[in-house]
Amino acid sequence: EPEVTQTPSHQVTQMGQEVILRCVPISNHLYFYWYRQILGQKVEFLVSFYNNEISEKSEIFDDQFSVERPDGSNFTLKIRSTKLEDSAMYFCASNIRSGGGGETQYFGPGTRLLVL
Amino acid sequence: SQQGEEDPQALSIQEGENATMNCSYKTSINNLQWYRQNSGRGLVHLILIRSNEREKHSGRLRVTLDTSKKSSSLLITASRAADTASYFCATDAGRRALTFGSGTRLQVQP
């Protein structure tokens, strides 16, 4: 069964460093998302991406964050200058379309980011 | 309460018993999705119910939706120790971004 994959599974970085989190959505899906979950807290929406552009972003998704679909398969989240409070589990998700039974979002296993 | 709030926050039952988790939300929705998360792991999609549906079944899962009360419930019948996990409801209010609740931590004692 197709699934969303994410790499790396864990990343440790120093405050101020740039990190890139990678995701491979399910191949025929058109909508892509990043969410994060700080330890013990809710899953929070960061950004959605469709047709090679951001379609929506939350207030968390400030200028330090960017997303890119550099080729036909990868979807990346970049944090330019990490802060301690960026430590969280980051989830990528995708769905096939916006309606007609394609709304189910499938999540990857997550990347646990620890900023020291 | 915030959009997508579950109750109870924690639930402990014996294997074989049924587990019921509730979710309340505030805004109009297109659909509501339930997810499961094992400790520190990814989110596994369980079931989606649309705003024009009242009940849905999938195996041992039964989900209800009451849009007049802005609430949903997830029933797991004949629970197993392997059902131990956190369960989240997530609402799609038409913007596609999902809004998650705080989750219910379910512990099924063998």
PDB file of C-alpha atoms in Angstrom:
ATOM      1  CA  GLU A   1       0.000   0.000   0.000  1.00  0.00           C
ATOM      2  CA  PRO A   2       1.419   3.431  -0.912  1.00  0.00           C
ATOM      3  CA  GLU A   3       2.540   5.542   1.995  1.00  0.00           C
ATOM      4  CA  VAL A   4       4.073   8.892   2.812  1.00  0.00           C
ATOM      5  CA  THR A   5       7.727   8.624   3.740  1.00  0.00           C
ATOM      6  CA  GLN A   6       9.881  11.095   5.623  1.00  0.00           C
ATOM      7  CA  THR A   7      13.600  11.481   6.169  1.00  0.00           C
ATOM      8  CA  PRO A   8      15.414  11.685   8.439  1.00  0.00           C
ATOM      9  CA  SER A   9      13.496  10.025  11.248  1.00  0.00           C
ATOM     10  CA  HIS A  10      15.488  11.985  13.820  1.00  0.00           C
ATOM     11  CA  GLN A  11      17.578  15.124  13.526  1.00  0.00           C
ATOM     12  CA  VAL A  12      19.596  16.922  16.159  1.00  0.00           C
ATOM     13  CA  THR A  13      20.859  20.396  15.337  1.00  0.00           C
ATOM     14  CA  GLN A  14      22.367  23.412  17.010  1.00  0.00           C
ATOM     15  CA  MET A  15      20.324  26.559  17.491  1.00  0.00           C
ATOM     16  CA  GLY A  16      20.732  28.871  14.516  1.00  0.00           C
ATOM     17  CA  GLN A  17      21.480  26.110  12.047  1.00  0.00           C
ATOM     18  CA  GLU A  18      19.405  25.409   8.965  1.00  0.00           C
ATOM     19  CA  VAL A  19      17.571  22.123   8.641  1.00  0.00           C
ATOM     20  CA  ILE A  20      15.742  20.555   5.733  1.00  0.00           C
ATOM     21  CA  LEU A  21      13.123  17.937   6.379  1.00  0.00           C
ATOM     22  CA  ARG A  22      12.208  15.730   3.478  1.00  0.00           C
ATOM     23  CA  CYS A  23       8.998  14.029   2.510  1.00  0.00           C
ATOM     24  CA  VAL A  24       7.883  11.862  -0.365  1.00  0.00           C
ATOM     25  CA  PRO A  25       4.091  12.103  -0.625  1.00  0.00           C
ATOM     26  CA  ILE A  26       1.967   9.377  -2.157  1.00  0.00           C
ATOM     27  CA  SER A  27       2.657   9.500  -5.868  1.00  0.00           C
ATOM     28  CA  ASN A  28      -0.736  10.484  -7.301  1.00  0.00           C
ATOM     29  CA  HIS A  29      -1.586  12.943  -4.545  1.00  0.00           C
ATOM     30  CA  LEU A  30      -1.895  16.610  -5.358  1.00  0.00           C
ATOM     31  CA  TYR A  31      -2.149  18.344  -1.985  1.00  0.00           C
ATOM     32  CA  PHE A  32       0.727  18.387   0.489  1.00  0.00           C
ATOM     33  CA  TYR A  33       0.983  19.561   4.075  1.00  0.00           C
ATOM     34  CA  TRP A  34       3.356  20.036   6.949  1.00  0.00           C
ATOM     35  CA  TYR A  35       2.198  19.780  10.543  1.00  0.00           C
ATOM     36  CA  ARG A  36       4.152  19.761  13.755  1.00  0.00           C
ATOM     37  CA  GLN A  37       3.578  18.352  17.217  1.00  0.00           C
ATOM     38  CA  ILE A  38       5.517  19.727  20.150  1.00  0.00           C
ATOM     39  CA  LEU A  39       5.971  17.032  22.773  1.00  0.00           C
ATOM     40  CA  GLY A  40       2.763  16.512  24.716  1.00  0.00           C
ATOM     41  CA  GLN A  41       0.818  19.038  22.669  1.00  0.00           C
ATOM     42  CA  LYS A  42      -1.643  19.058  19.792  1.00  0.00           C
ATOM     43  CA  VAL A  43      -0.758  18.482  16.191  1.00  0.00           C
ATOM     44  CA  GLU A  44      -0.623  21.931  14.584  1.00  0.00           C
ATOM     45  CA  PHE A  45      -1.005  22.861  10.948  1.00  0.00           C
ATOM     46  CA  LEU A  46       1.922  24.699   9.367  1.00  0.00           C
ATOM     47  CA  VAL A  47       1.371  24.939   5.625  1.00  0.00           C
ATOM     48  CA  SER A  48      -0.459  23.456   2.685  1.00  0.00           C
ATOM     49  CA  PHE A  49       0.875  23.286  -0.863  1.00  0.00           C
ATOM     50  CA  TYR A  50      -0.902  22.736  -4.147  1.00  0.00           C
ATOM     51  CA  ASN A  51       0.014  23.290  -7.766  1.00  0.00           C
ATOM     52  CA  ASN A  52       3.554  24.309  -6.823  1.00  0.00           C
ATOM     53  CA  GLU A  53       2.568  27.060  -4.476  1.00  0.00           C
ATOM     54  CA  ILE A  54       1.551  27.605  -0.884  1.00  0.00           C
ATOM     55  CA  SER A  55      -2.223  27.579  -0.614  1.00  0.00           C
ATOM     56  CA  GLU A  56      -2.459  28.278   3.093  1.00  0.00           C
ATOM     57  CA  LYS A  57      -0.157  28.828   6.045  1.00  0.00           C
ATOM     58  CA  SER A  58      -0.617  29.271   9.758  1.00  0.00           C
ATOM     59  CA  GLU A  59       0.819  31.982  11.948  1.00  0.00           C
ATOM     60  CA  ILE A  60       3.504  29.520  13.016  1.00  0.00           C
ATOM     61  CA  PHE A  61       4.831  29.423   9.462  1.00  0.00           C
ATOM     62  CA  ASP A  62       6.857  32.631   9.566  1.00  0.00           C
ATOM     63  CA  ASP A  63       9.754  33.813   7.414  1.00  0.00           C
ATOM     64  CA  GLN A  64      12.048  31.217   8.963  1.00  0.00           C
ATOM     65  CA  PHE A  65      10.100  28.468   7.226  1.00  0.00           C
ATOM     66  CA  SER A  66       9.886  27.630   3.564  1.00  0.00           C
ATOM     67  CA  VAL A  67       8.610  24.729   1.509  1.00  0.00           C
ATOM     68  CA  GLU A  68       9.585  23.453  -1.856  1.00  0.00           C
ATOM     69  CA  ARG A  69       8.759  20.696  -4.283  1.00  0.00           C
ATOM     70  CA  PRO A  70      12.119  20.484  -6.028  1.00  0.00           C
ATOM     71  CA  ASP A  71      11.163  17.591  -8.294  1.00  0.00           C
ATOM     72  CA  GLY A  72       8.180  15.388  -9.026  1.00  0.00           C
ATOM     73  CA  SER A  73       8.431  13.381  -5.851  1.00  0.00           C
ATOM     74  CA  ASN A  74       9.991  15.276  -2.947  1.00  0.00           C
ATOM     75  CA  PHE A  75       8.395  17.893  -0.729  1.00  0.00           C
ATOM     76  CA  THR A  76      10.691  19.692   1.691  1.00  0.00           C
ATOM     77  CA  LEU A  77      10.369  21.920   4.724  1.00  0.00           C
ATOM     78  CA  LYS A  78      13.293  24.205   5.459  1.00  0.00           C
ATOM     79  CA  ILE A  79      13.848  26.011   8.727  1.00  0.00           C
ATOM     80  CA  ARG A  80      16.475  28.663   8.088  1.00  0.00           C
ATOM     81  CA  SER A  81      17.695  29.435  11.585  1.00  0.00           C
ATOM     82  CA  THR A  82      16.405  26.978  14.118  1.00  0.00           C
ATOM     83  CA  LYS A  83      15.278  28.019  17.589  1.00  0.00           C
ATOM     84  CA  LEU A  84      14.919  25.901  20.697  1.00  0.00           C
ATOM     85  CA  GLU A  85      11.138  26.109  20.369  1.00  0.00           C
ATOM     86  CA  ASP A  86      11.296  24.490  16.922  1.00  0.00           C
ATOM     87  CA  SER A  87      11.976  21.183  18.658  1.00  0.00           C
ATOM     88  CA  ALA A  88       9.033  19.015  17.712  1.00  0.00           C
ATOM     89  CA  MET A  89       7.860  16.114  15.609  1.00  0.00           C
ATOM     90  CA  TYR A  90       7.227  17.296  12.062  1.00  0.00           C
ATOM     91  CA  PHE A  91       4.676  15.429   9.987  1.00  0.00           C
ATOM     92  CA  CYS A  92       4.185  15.546   6.270  1.00  0.00           C
ATOM     93  CA  ALA A  93       0.784  14.629   4.857  1.00  0.00           C
ATOM     94  CA  SER A  94      -0.840  14.381   1.473  1.00  0.00           C
ATOM     95  CA  ASN A  95      -4.222  13.813  -0.070  1.00  0.00           C
ATOM     96  CA  ILE A  96      -5.369  13.185  -3.583  1.00  0.00           C
ATOM     97  CA  ARG A  97      -7.903  15.948  -4.075  1.00  0.00           C
ATOM     98  CA  SER A  98     -10.108  18.372  -2.229  1.00  0.00           C
ATOM     99  CA  GLY A  99     -13.364  16.466  -2.467  1.00  0.00           C
ATOM    100  CA  GLY A 100     -15.174  13.493  -3.924  1.00  0.00           C
ATOM    101  CA  GLY A 101     -13.666  11.021  -1.502  1.00  0.00           C
ATOM    102  CA  GLY A 102     -10.111  12.241  -1.814  1.00  0.00           C
ATOM    103  CA  GLU A 103      -9.992  14.345   1.301  1.00  0.00           C
ATOM    104  CA  THR A 104      -8.375  11.813   3.595  1.00  0.00           C
ATOM    105  CA  GLN A 105      -4.964  13.059   4.587  1.00  0.00           C
ATOM    106  CA  TYR A 106      -2.301  10.394   4.913  1.00  0.00           C
ATOM    107  CA  PHE A 107       0.526  11.170   7.274  1.00  0.00           C
ATOM    108  CA  GLY A 108       4.135  10.161   7.217  1.00  0.00           C
ATOM    109  CA  PRO A 109       5.910   8.699  10.249  1.00  0.00           C
ATOM    110  CA  GLY A 110       7.382  12.066  11.190  1.00  0.00           C
ATOM    111  CA  THR A 111      10.795  13.590  11.748  1.00  0.00           C
ATOM    112  CA  ARG A 112      11.711  14.262  15.341  1.00  0.00           C
ATOM    113  CA  LEU A 113      13.722  17.482  15.427  1.00  0.00           C
ATOM    114  CA  LEU A 114      15.722  18.413  18.490  1.00  0.00           C
ATOM    115  CA  VAL A 115      17.318  21.848  18.616  1.00  0.00           C
ATOM    116  CA  LEU A 116      20.074  22.258  21.197  1.00  0.00           C
TER     117      LEU A 116
ATOM    118  CA  SER B   1     -13.232  24.607  24.306  1.00  0.00           C
ATOM    119  CA  GLN B   2     -11.112  24.796  21.217  1.00  0.00           C
ATOM    120  CA  GLN B   3     -11.913  23.367  17.802  1.00  0.00           C
ATOM    121  CA  GLY B   4     -11.628  19.598  17.955  1.00  0.00           C
ATOM    122  CA  GLU B   5     -11.527  18.862  21.667  1.00  0.00           C
ATOM    123  CA  GLU B   6     -11.745  15.276  22.810  1.00  0.00           C
ATOM    124  CA  ASP B   7     -13.001  13.857  26.032  1.00  0.00           C
ATOM    125  CA  PRO B   8     -12.112  12.073  28.106  1.00  0.00           C
ATOM    126  CA  GLN B   9      -8.449  13.047  28.090  1.00  0.00           C
ATOM    127  CA  ALA B  10      -7.573   9.578  29.307  1.00  0.00           C
ATOM    128  CA  LEU B  11      -9.470   6.308  29.379  1.00  0.00           C
ATOM    129  CA  SER B  12      -8.455   2.990  30.896  1.00  0.00           C
ATOM    130  CA  ILE B  13     -10.479  -0.139  30.176  1.00  0.00           C
ATOM    131  CA  GLN B  14     -10.138  -3.898  30.210  1.00  0.00           C
ATOM    132  CA  GLU B  15      -9.628  -5.941  27.095  1.00  0.00           C
ATOM    133  CA  GLY B  16     -12.957  -6.884  25.558  1.00  0.00           C
ATOM    134  CA  GLU B  17     -14.731  -3.756  26.772  1.00  0.00           C
ATOM    135  CA  ASN B  18     -15.907  -0.989  24.481  1.00  0.00           C
ATOM    136  CA  ALA B  19     -14.189   2.391  24.413  1.00  0.00           C
ATOM    137  CA  THR B  20     -16.019   5.582  23.548  1.00  0.00           C
ATOM    138  CA  MET B  21     -14.259   8.856  22.841  1.00  0.00           C
ATOM    139  CA  ASN B  22     -15.972  12.134  22.116  1.00  0.00           C
ATOM    140  CA  CYS B  23     -14.958  15.157  20.115  1.00  0.00           C
ATOM    141  CA  SER B  24     -16.499  18.605  20.054  1.00  0.00           C
ATOM    142  CA  TYR B  25     -15.800  21.388  17.633  1.00  0.00           C
ATOM    143  CA  LYS B  26     -16.913  24.961  17.088  1.00  0.00           C
ATOM    144  CA  THR B  27     -17.089  25.859  13.407  1.00  0.00           C
ATOM    145  CA  SER B  28     -18.919  24.340  10.459  1.00  0.00           C
ATOM    146  CA  ILE B  29     -17.014  21.497   8.891  1.00  0.00           C
ATOM    147  CA  ASN B  30     -16.762  19.615   5.606  1.00  0.00           C
ATOM    148  CA  ASN B  31     -15.612  16.461   7.284  1.00  0.00           C
ATOM    149  CA  LEU B  32     -14.154  15.081  10.479  1.00  0.00           C
ATOM    150  CA  GLN B  33     -11.356  12.540  10.576  1.00  0.00           C
ATOM    151  CA  TRP B  34     -10.180  10.299  13.388  1.00  0.00           C
ATOM    152  CA  TYR B  35      -6.542   9.364  13.752  1.00  0.00           C
ATOM    153  CA  ARG B  36      -4.603   7.080  16.011  1.00  0.00           C
ATOM    154  CA  GLN B  37      -1.088   7.679  17.283  1.00  0.00           C
ATOM    155  CA  ASN B  38       1.037   5.179  19.112  1.00  0.00           C
ATOM    156  CA  SER B  39       3.425   6.790  21.568  1.00  0.00           C
ATOM    157  CA  GLY B  40       5.936   8.955  19.731  1.00  0.00           C
ATOM    158  CA  ARG B  41       4.947   7.586  16.351  1.00  0.00           C
ATOM    159  CA  GLY B  42       3.083   8.761  13.264  1.00  0.00           C
ATOM    160  CA  LEU B  43      -0.599   9.400  12.756  1.00  0.00           C
ATOM    161  CA  VAL B  44      -2.646   6.589  11.300  1.00  0.00           C
ATOM    162  CA  HIS B  45      -5.902   7.503   9.612  1.00  0.00           C
ATOM    163  CA  LEU B  46      -8.857   5.555  10.949  1.00  0.00           C
ATOM    164  CA  ILE B  47     -12.017   6.939   9.423  1.00  0.00           C
ATOM    165  CA  LEU B  48     -13.470  10.030   7.749  1.00  0.00           C
ATOM    166  CA  ILE B  49     -17.064  11.113   8.153  1.00  0.00           C
ATOM    167  CA  ARG B  50     -18.577  13.856   6.024  1.00  0.00           C
ATOM    168  CA  SER B  51     -20.844  16.583   7.290  1.00  0.00           C
ATOM    169  CA  ASN B  52     -23.865  15.007   5.585  1.00  0.00           C
ATOM    170  CA  GLU B  53     -23.253  11.618   7.192  1.00  0.00           C
ATOM    171  CA  ARG B  54     -24.457  10.610  10.628  1.00  0.00           C
ATOM    172  CA  GLU B  55     -22.737   7.299  11.201  1.00  0.00           C
ATOM    173  CA  LYS B  56     -19.961   5.247   9.700  1.00  0.00           C
ATOM    174  CA  HIS B  57     -18.490   1.860  10.442  1.00  0.00           C
ATOM    175  CA  SER B  58     -15.113   0.333   9.761  1.00  0.00           C
ATOM    176  CA  GLY B  59     -14.390  -3.025  11.331  1.00  0.00           C
ATOM    177  CA  ARG B  60     -14.579  -2.556  15.107  1.00  0.00           C
ATOM    178  CA  LEU B  61     -14.872   1.210  14.751  1.00  0.00           C
ATOM    179  CA  ARG B  62     -18.084   3.172  14.733  1.00  0.00           C
ATOM    180  CA  VAL B  63     -18.105   6.919  14.277  1.00  0.00           C
ATOM    181  CA  THR B  64     -21.085   9.197  14.708  1.00  0.00           C
ATOM    182  CA  LEU B  65     -21.429  12.830  13.793  1.00  0.00           C
ATOM    183  CA  ASP B  66     -24.010  15.274  15.097  1.00  0.00           C
ATOM    184  CA  THR B  67     -23.566  18.550  13.266  1.00  0.00           C
ATOM    185  CA  SER B  68     -26.345  20.223  15.265  1.00  0.00           C
ATOM    186  CA  LYS B  69     -24.334  19.621  18.439  1.00  0.00           C
ATOM    187  CA  LYS B  70     -20.988  19.949  16.676  1.00  0.00           C
ATOM    188  CA  SER B  71     -19.820  16.689  18.140  1.00  0.00           C
ATOM    189  CA  SER B  72     -18.560  13.280  17.079  1.00  0.00           C
ATOM    190  CA  SER B  73     -17.893  10.058  18.864  1.00  0.00           C
ATOM    191  CA  LEU B  74     -15.573   7.157  18.149  1.00  0.00           C
ATOM    192  CA  LEU B  75     -16.545   3.765  19.502  1.00  0.00           C
ATOM    193  CA  ILE B  76     -14.065   0.907  19.529  1.00  0.00           C
ATOM    194  CA  THR B  77     -15.823  -2.354  20.245  1.00  0.00           C
ATOM    195  CA  ALA B  78     -14.265  -5.427  21.847  1.00  0.00           C
ATOM    196  CA  SER B  79     -11.047  -3.559  22.589  1.00  0.00           C
ATOM    197  CA  ARG B  80      -7.651  -5.241  22.499  1.00  0.00           C
ATOM    198  CA  ALA B  81      -4.386  -4.405  24.212  1.00  0.00           C
ATOM    199  CA  ALA B  82      -3.077  -3.394  20.779  1.00  0.00           C
ATOM    200  CA  ASP B  83      -5.667  -0.598  20.666  1.00  0.00           C
ATOM    201  CA  THR B  84      -3.657   1.225  23.339  1.00  0.00           C
ATOM    202  CA  ALA B  85      -2.796   4.572  21.751  1.00  0.00           C
ATOM    203  CA  SER B  86      -3.855   8.210  21.583  1.00  0.00           C
ATOM    204  CA  TYR B  87      -6.855   9.004  19.435  1.00  0.00           C
ATOM    205  CA  PHE B  88      -7.379  12.382  17.811  1.00  0.00           C
ATOM    206  CA  CYS B  89     -10.223  13.948  15.949  1.00  0.00           C
ATOM    207  CA  ALA B  90      -9.361  16.433  13.239  1.00  0.00           C
ATOM    208  CA  THR B  91     -11.764  18.760  11.495  1.00  0.00           C
ATOM    209  CA  ASP B  92     -11.671  20.003   7.933  1.00  0.00           C
ATOM    210  CA  ALA B  93     -13.540  23.297   7.806  1.00  0.00           C
ATOM    211  CA  GLY B  94     -13.203  23.612   4.056  1.00  0.00           C
ATOM    212  CA  ARG B  95      -9.716  25.041   4.021  1.00  0.00           C
ATOM    213  CA  ARG B  96      -8.171  21.557   3.823  1.00  0.00           C
ATOM    214  CA  ALA B  97      -5.876  22.270   6.770  1.00  0.00           C
ATOM    215  CA  LEU B  98      -6.879  19.937   9.566  1.00  0.00           C
ATOM    216  CA  THR B  99      -7.444  21.229  13.086  1.00  0.00           C
ATOM    217  CA  PHE B 100      -6.587  18.600  15.651  1.00  0.00           C
ATOM    218  CA  GLY B 101      -7.893  18.142  19.153  1.00  0.00           C
ATOM    219  CA  SER B 102      -5.811  17.339  22.196  1.00  0.00           C
ATOM    220  CA  GLY B 103      -6.553  13.641  21.969  1.00  0.00           C
ATOM    221  CA  THR B 104      -7.755  10.851  24.216  1.00  0.00           C
ATOM    222  CA  ARG B 105      -5.137   8.506  25.641  1.00  0.00           C
ATOM    223  CA  LEU B 106      -6.623   5.022  25.645  1.00  0.00           C
ATOM    224  CA  GLN B 107      -5.085   2.293  27.772  1.00  0.00           C
ATOM    225  CA  VAL B 108      -6.453  -1.210  27.270  1.00  0.00           C
ATOM    226  CA  GLN B 109      -5.452  -3.541  30.070  1.00  0.00           C
ATOM    227  CA  PRO B 110      -4.895  -7.172  29.030  1.00  0.00           C
TER     228      PRO B 110
END
